Short mmCIF file of N, CA and C in Angstrom, two decimals:
data_model
loop_
_atom_site.label_atom_id
_atom_site.label_comp_id
_atom_site.label_asym_id
_atom_site.label_seq_id
_atom_site.Cartn_x
_atom_site.Cartn_y
_atom_site.Cartn_z
N UNK M 104 72.23 -87.94 -41.10
CA UNK M 104 71.45 -89.01 -41.68
C UNK M 104 70.23 -88.39 -42.36
N UNK M 105 69.86 -88.86 -43.54
CA UNK M 105 68.72 -88.32 -44.26
C UNK M 105 67.42 -89.00 -43.89
N UNK M 106 66.35 -88.38 -44.32
CA UNK M 106 65.03 -88.94 -44.09
C UNK M 106 64.81 -90.14 -45.01
N UNK M 107 64.16 -91.16 -44.48
CA UNK M 107 63.82 -92.37 -45.22
C UNK M 107 62.31 -92.53 -45.20
N UNK M 108 61.79 -93.31 -46.13
CA UNK M 108 60.36 -93.60 -46.17
C UNK M 108 60.06 -94.88 -45.42
N UNK M 109 58.94 -94.88 -44.71
CA UNK M 109 58.54 -96.03 -43.89
C UNK M 109 57.04 -96.27 -44.04
N UNK M 110 56.63 -97.52 -43.88
CA UNK M 110 55.23 -97.86 -43.72
C UNK M 110 55.09 -98.39 -42.29
N UNK M 111 54.10 -97.89 -41.58
CA UNK M 111 53.84 -98.33 -40.21
C UNK M 111 52.51 -99.07 -40.21
N UNK M 112 52.51 -100.25 -39.61
CA UNK M 112 51.29 -101.05 -39.46
C UNK M 112 50.91 -100.99 -37.98
N UNK M 113 49.75 -100.41 -37.71
CA UNK M 113 49.27 -100.23 -36.35
C UNK M 113 48.15 -101.23 -36.09
N UNK M 114 48.26 -101.99 -35.01
CA UNK M 114 47.23 -102.98 -34.66
C UNK M 114 46.60 -102.56 -33.34
N UNK M 115 45.27 -102.42 -33.35
CA UNK M 115 44.54 -102.01 -32.14
C UNK M 115 44.73 -103.05 -31.03
N UNK M 116 44.77 -102.58 -29.79
CA UNK M 116 44.90 -103.47 -28.63
C UNK M 116 43.66 -104.31 -28.40
N UNK M 117 42.48 -103.78 -28.75
CA UNK M 117 41.23 -104.51 -28.52
C UNK M 117 40.13 -103.94 -29.41
N UNK M 118 39.02 -104.67 -29.51
CA UNK M 118 37.87 -104.18 -30.27
C UNK M 118 37.29 -102.92 -29.64
N UNK M 119 37.28 -102.86 -28.31
CA UNK M 119 36.75 -101.68 -27.62
C UNK M 119 37.59 -100.44 -27.94
N UNK M 120 38.90 -100.59 -27.93
CA UNK M 120 39.79 -99.46 -28.26
C UNK M 120 39.59 -99.06 -29.72
N UNK M 121 39.44 -100.04 -30.59
CA UNK M 121 39.20 -99.74 -32.01
C UNK M 121 37.93 -98.91 -32.17
N UNK M 122 36.86 -99.29 -31.48
CA UNK M 122 35.60 -98.54 -31.56
C UNK M 122 35.79 -97.09 -31.09
N UNK M 123 36.54 -96.91 -30.01
CA UNK M 123 36.79 -95.56 -29.50
C UNK M 123 37.63 -94.76 -30.48
N UNK M 124 38.64 -95.41 -31.04
CA UNK M 124 39.58 -94.73 -31.94
C UNK M 124 38.92 -94.34 -33.25
N UNK M 125 38.03 -95.19 -33.75
CA UNK M 125 37.42 -94.96 -35.06
C UNK M 125 36.01 -94.37 -34.97
N UNK M 126 35.56 -94.06 -33.76
CA UNK M 126 34.20 -93.53 -33.58
C UNK M 126 34.06 -92.12 -34.11
N UNK M 127 32.83 -91.66 -34.14
CA UNK M 127 32.53 -90.31 -34.63
C UNK M 127 33.22 -89.25 -33.77
N UNK M 128 33.75 -88.24 -34.42
CA UNK M 128 34.42 -87.13 -33.75
C UNK M 128 33.47 -85.94 -33.74
N UNK M 129 33.22 -85.34 -32.57
CA UNK M 129 32.35 -84.17 -32.53
C UNK M 129 32.88 -83.06 -33.46
N UNK M 130 31.99 -82.32 -34.05
CA UNK M 130 32.36 -81.29 -35.02
C UNK M 130 33.41 -80.32 -34.46
N UNK M 131 33.27 -79.93 -33.21
CA UNK M 131 34.21 -78.97 -32.62
C UNK M 131 35.62 -79.54 -32.43
N UNK M 132 35.78 -80.86 -32.50
CA UNK M 132 37.09 -81.50 -32.34
C UNK M 132 37.72 -81.92 -33.66
N UNK M 133 37.03 -81.71 -34.77
CA UNK M 133 37.54 -82.14 -36.07
C UNK M 133 38.64 -81.19 -36.55
N UNK M 134 39.56 -81.76 -37.34
CA UNK M 134 40.69 -81.00 -37.88
C UNK M 134 40.60 -80.93 -39.39
N UNK M 135 41.17 -79.88 -39.97
CA UNK M 135 41.35 -79.86 -41.41
C UNK M 135 42.52 -80.78 -41.75
N UNK M 136 42.68 -81.11 -43.02
CA UNK M 136 43.81 -81.93 -43.42
C UNK M 136 45.14 -81.22 -43.13
N UNK M 137 45.16 -79.90 -43.25
CA UNK M 137 46.37 -79.13 -42.96
C UNK M 137 46.69 -79.19 -41.47
N UNK M 138 45.68 -79.03 -40.62
CA UNK M 138 45.91 -79.14 -39.18
C UNK M 138 46.40 -80.53 -38.80
N UNK M 139 45.81 -81.56 -39.43
CA UNK M 139 46.27 -82.93 -39.16
C UNK M 139 47.75 -83.07 -39.50
N UNK M 140 48.15 -82.62 -40.68
CA UNK M 140 49.55 -82.75 -41.12
C UNK M 140 50.49 -82.00 -40.18
N UNK M 141 50.10 -80.81 -39.75
CA UNK M 141 50.95 -80.04 -38.83
C UNK M 141 51.08 -80.75 -37.48
N UNK M 142 50.02 -81.42 -37.04
CA UNK M 142 50.04 -82.11 -35.76
C UNK M 142 50.87 -83.38 -35.76
N UNK M 143 51.20 -83.88 -36.94
CA UNK M 143 51.99 -85.10 -37.05
C UNK M 143 53.37 -84.83 -37.64
N UNK M 144 53.87 -83.62 -37.46
CA UNK M 144 55.22 -83.24 -37.89
C UNK M 144 56.08 -83.06 -36.64
N UNK M 145 57.19 -83.78 -36.62
CA UNK M 145 58.11 -83.76 -35.49
C UNK M 145 59.51 -83.43 -35.99
N UNK M 146 60.44 -83.23 -35.08
CA UNK M 146 61.80 -82.85 -35.47
C UNK M 146 62.44 -83.88 -36.40
N UNK M 147 62.29 -85.17 -36.10
CA UNK M 147 62.96 -86.20 -36.88
C UNK M 147 62.00 -87.12 -37.62
N UNK M 148 60.72 -86.80 -37.65
CA UNK M 148 59.75 -87.66 -38.32
C UNK M 148 58.50 -86.86 -38.67
N UNK M 149 57.83 -87.32 -39.74
CA UNK M 149 56.51 -86.75 -40.04
C UNK M 149 55.67 -87.81 -40.72
N UNK M 150 54.42 -87.86 -40.31
CA UNK M 150 53.47 -88.77 -40.93
C UNK M 150 52.94 -88.07 -42.18
N UNK M 151 53.01 -88.75 -43.31
CA UNK M 151 52.60 -88.17 -44.58
C UNK M 151 51.20 -88.59 -45.01
N UNK M 152 50.81 -89.83 -44.69
CA UNK M 152 49.53 -90.36 -45.13
C UNK M 152 49.05 -91.40 -44.13
N UNK M 153 47.75 -91.67 -44.16
CA UNK M 153 47.23 -92.79 -43.38
C UNK M 153 46.07 -93.42 -44.13
N UNK M 154 45.83 -94.69 -43.82
CA UNK M 154 44.73 -95.46 -44.39
C UNK M 154 44.08 -96.23 -43.25
N UNK M 155 42.81 -95.95 -43.00
CA UNK M 155 42.07 -96.64 -41.94
C UNK M 155 40.83 -97.27 -42.56
N UNK M 156 40.68 -98.57 -42.38
CA UNK M 156 39.51 -99.28 -42.89
C UNK M 156 38.72 -99.86 -41.73
N UNK M 157 38.10 -101.00 -41.97
CA UNK M 157 37.29 -101.66 -40.95
C UNK M 157 38.03 -102.79 -40.26
N UNK M 158 39.29 -102.99 -40.58
CA UNK M 158 40.05 -104.11 -40.04
C UNK M 158 40.59 -103.79 -38.64
N UNK M 159 41.33 -104.73 -38.09
CA UNK M 159 41.92 -104.58 -36.76
C UNK M 159 43.26 -103.83 -36.80
N UNK M 160 43.56 -103.25 -37.93
CA UNK M 160 44.83 -102.54 -38.11
C UNK M 160 44.62 -101.38 -39.08
N UNK M 161 45.60 -100.46 -39.12
CA UNK M 161 45.61 -99.39 -40.11
C UNK M 161 47.06 -99.06 -40.44
N UNK M 162 47.25 -98.28 -41.49
CA UNK M 162 48.59 -98.02 -42.02
C UNK M 162 48.88 -96.53 -42.04
N UNK M 163 50.16 -96.18 -41.88
CA UNK M 163 50.62 -94.81 -42.05
C UNK M 163 51.91 -94.83 -42.86
N UNK M 164 52.10 -93.80 -43.66
CA UNK M 164 53.34 -93.59 -44.40
C UNK M 164 54.11 -92.49 -43.69
N UNK M 165 55.34 -92.77 -43.33
CA UNK M 165 56.18 -91.84 -42.58
C UNK M 165 57.45 -91.49 -43.33
N UNK M 166 57.97 -90.31 -43.07
CA UNK M 166 59.35 -89.93 -43.38
C UNK M 166 60.05 -89.79 -42.05
N UNK M 167 61.15 -90.49 -41.87
CA UNK M 167 61.87 -90.41 -40.60
C UNK M 167 63.32 -90.83 -40.82
N UNK M 168 64.17 -90.39 -39.93
CA UNK M 168 65.57 -90.80 -40.00
C UNK M 168 65.71 -92.26 -39.58
N UNK M 169 64.90 -92.70 -38.61
CA UNK M 169 65.02 -94.08 -38.12
C UNK M 169 63.66 -94.56 -37.61
N UNK M 170 63.54 -95.85 -37.45
CA UNK M 170 62.32 -96.44 -36.91
C UNK M 170 62.03 -95.90 -35.51
N UNK M 171 63.07 -95.74 -34.71
CA UNK M 171 62.86 -95.25 -33.34
C UNK M 171 62.29 -93.83 -33.32
N UNK M 172 62.60 -93.02 -34.34
CA UNK M 172 62.02 -91.68 -34.42
C UNK M 172 60.50 -91.74 -34.61
N UNK M 173 60.03 -92.74 -35.36
CA UNK M 173 58.58 -92.92 -35.53
C UNK M 173 57.94 -93.33 -34.21
N UNK M 174 58.56 -94.31 -33.54
CA UNK M 174 58.01 -94.75 -32.25
C UNK M 174 58.02 -93.62 -31.23
N UNK M 175 59.05 -92.77 -31.25
CA UNK M 175 59.10 -91.61 -30.34
C UNK M 175 57.94 -90.65 -30.63
N UNK M 176 57.67 -90.40 -31.91
CA UNK M 176 56.58 -89.50 -32.29
C UNK M 176 55.23 -90.08 -31.86
N UNK M 177 55.04 -91.38 -32.09
CA UNK M 177 53.80 -92.03 -31.69
C UNK M 177 53.61 -91.98 -30.18
N UNK M 178 54.69 -92.21 -29.44
CA UNK M 178 54.62 -92.15 -27.98
C UNK M 178 54.28 -90.73 -27.52
N UNK M 179 54.86 -89.74 -28.17
CA UNK M 179 54.58 -88.34 -27.85
C UNK M 179 53.09 -88.02 -27.99
N UNK M 180 52.43 -88.63 -28.98
CA UNK M 180 51.01 -88.40 -29.24
C UNK M 180 50.11 -89.39 -28.49
N UNK M 181 50.68 -90.28 -27.67
CA UNK M 181 49.89 -91.18 -26.85
C UNK M 181 49.30 -92.37 -27.59
N UNK M 182 49.84 -92.69 -28.75
CA UNK M 182 49.28 -93.77 -29.56
C UNK M 182 49.48 -95.16 -28.96
N UNK M 183 50.44 -95.32 -28.07
CA UNK M 183 50.65 -96.65 -27.47
C UNK M 183 49.45 -97.09 -26.64
N UNK M 184 48.60 -96.16 -26.25
CA UNK M 184 47.38 -96.52 -25.52
C UNK M 184 46.35 -97.18 -26.44
N UNK M 185 46.48 -96.96 -27.74
CA UNK M 185 45.51 -97.48 -28.71
C UNK M 185 46.00 -98.70 -29.48
N UNK M 186 47.31 -98.73 -29.77
CA UNK M 186 47.78 -99.77 -30.69
C UNK M 186 49.27 -100.06 -30.50
N UNK M 187 49.67 -101.18 -31.08
CA UNK M 187 51.09 -101.48 -31.19
C UNK M 187 51.47 -101.28 -32.65
N UNK M 188 52.74 -100.96 -32.90
CA UNK M 188 53.17 -100.57 -34.24
C UNK M 188 54.41 -101.32 -34.68
N UNK M 189 54.37 -101.77 -35.94
CA UNK M 189 55.55 -102.34 -36.60
C UNK M 189 55.88 -101.44 -37.78
N UNK M 190 57.14 -101.10 -37.95
CA UNK M 190 57.58 -100.20 -39.02
C UNK M 190 58.49 -100.95 -39.99
N UNK M 191 58.31 -100.64 -41.27
CA UNK M 191 59.11 -101.27 -42.33
C UNK M 191 59.60 -100.17 -43.27
N UNK M 192 60.91 -100.16 -43.52
CA UNK M 192 61.46 -99.16 -44.41
C UNK M 192 61.03 -99.47 -45.85
N UNK M 193 60.67 -98.42 -46.58
CA UNK M 193 60.25 -98.53 -47.97
C UNK M 193 61.41 -98.11 -48.86
N UNK M 194 61.80 -98.98 -49.78
CA UNK M 194 62.90 -98.67 -50.68
C UNK M 194 62.41 -98.23 -52.06
N UNK M 195 61.16 -98.52 -52.39
CA UNK M 195 60.63 -98.16 -53.70
C UNK M 195 59.17 -97.79 -53.52
N UNK M 196 58.79 -96.61 -53.98
CA UNK M 196 57.43 -96.12 -53.76
C UNK M 196 57.01 -95.28 -54.97
N UNK M 197 55.86 -95.58 -55.52
CA UNK M 197 55.30 -94.77 -56.60
C UNK M 197 53.90 -94.33 -56.17
N UNK M 198 53.62 -93.05 -56.33
CA UNK M 198 52.30 -92.50 -56.04
C UNK M 198 51.72 -92.01 -57.36
N UNK M 199 50.71 -92.69 -57.86
CA UNK M 199 50.11 -92.34 -59.15
C UNK M 199 49.50 -90.94 -59.15
N UNK M 200 49.30 -90.35 -57.98
CA UNK M 200 48.77 -88.99 -57.88
C UNK M 200 49.86 -87.93 -58.01
N UNK M 201 51.12 -88.37 -57.99
CA UNK M 201 52.23 -87.41 -58.05
C UNK M 201 53.30 -87.89 -59.02
N UNK M 202 52.91 -88.22 -60.22
CA UNK M 202 53.85 -88.70 -61.23
C UNK M 202 54.64 -87.54 -61.82
N UNK M 203 55.95 -87.76 -62.06
CA UNK M 203 56.82 -86.72 -62.59
C UNK M 203 57.61 -87.20 -63.81
N UNK M 204 57.39 -88.43 -64.26
CA UNK M 204 58.15 -88.94 -65.39
C UNK M 204 59.57 -89.36 -65.05
N UNK M 205 59.86 -89.52 -63.76
CA UNK M 205 61.21 -89.89 -63.32
C UNK M 205 61.45 -91.39 -63.49
N UNK M 206 62.68 -91.74 -63.82
CA UNK M 206 63.05 -93.15 -63.90
C UNK M 206 62.98 -93.76 -62.51
N UNK M 207 62.49 -94.98 -62.43
CA UNK M 207 62.36 -95.67 -61.15
C UNK M 207 63.60 -96.50 -60.88
N UNK M 208 63.99 -96.55 -59.62
CA UNK M 208 65.02 -97.49 -59.24
C UNK M 208 64.34 -98.80 -58.88
N UNK M 209 65.06 -99.88 -58.86
CA UNK M 209 64.44 -101.19 -58.66
C UNK M 209 64.84 -101.89 -57.39
N UNK M 210 65.50 -101.21 -56.49
CA UNK M 210 65.85 -101.83 -55.24
C UNK M 210 66.71 -100.94 -54.37
N UNK M 211 66.90 -101.32 -53.11
CA UNK M 211 67.65 -100.49 -52.16
C UNK M 211 69.13 -100.38 -52.53
N UNK M 212 69.61 -101.27 -53.38
CA UNK M 212 71.01 -101.26 -53.75
C UNK M 212 71.33 -100.15 -54.74
N UNK M 213 70.32 -99.43 -55.24
CA UNK M 213 70.53 -98.41 -56.26
C UNK M 213 70.43 -97.00 -55.70
N UNK M 214 70.93 -96.76 -54.51
CA UNK M 214 70.87 -95.41 -53.92
C UNK M 214 71.79 -94.54 -54.70
#
């Protein structure tokens, strides 16, 4: 089975957990972007991007064979203590930062 693209919507369990999760990180515990990416790479899944704002939820873009592979990776990193997650497969995705002039498909039926 090949890797598929997914969007994960993570909702914090409480305001207190959100404050802990989004609070300041001591300098000695901070990671580079490369270290972050390496820490979120698993055998059957990898987190490619994340977006965290001020809301009660945040988003991640994943490559994984299945939704359960994402949940397994999140469980491995202890994320269930912070949030619950819903995953949705992405069938069409354009990143304006990585344009290649390729023709776009218009739906999942065009694999």
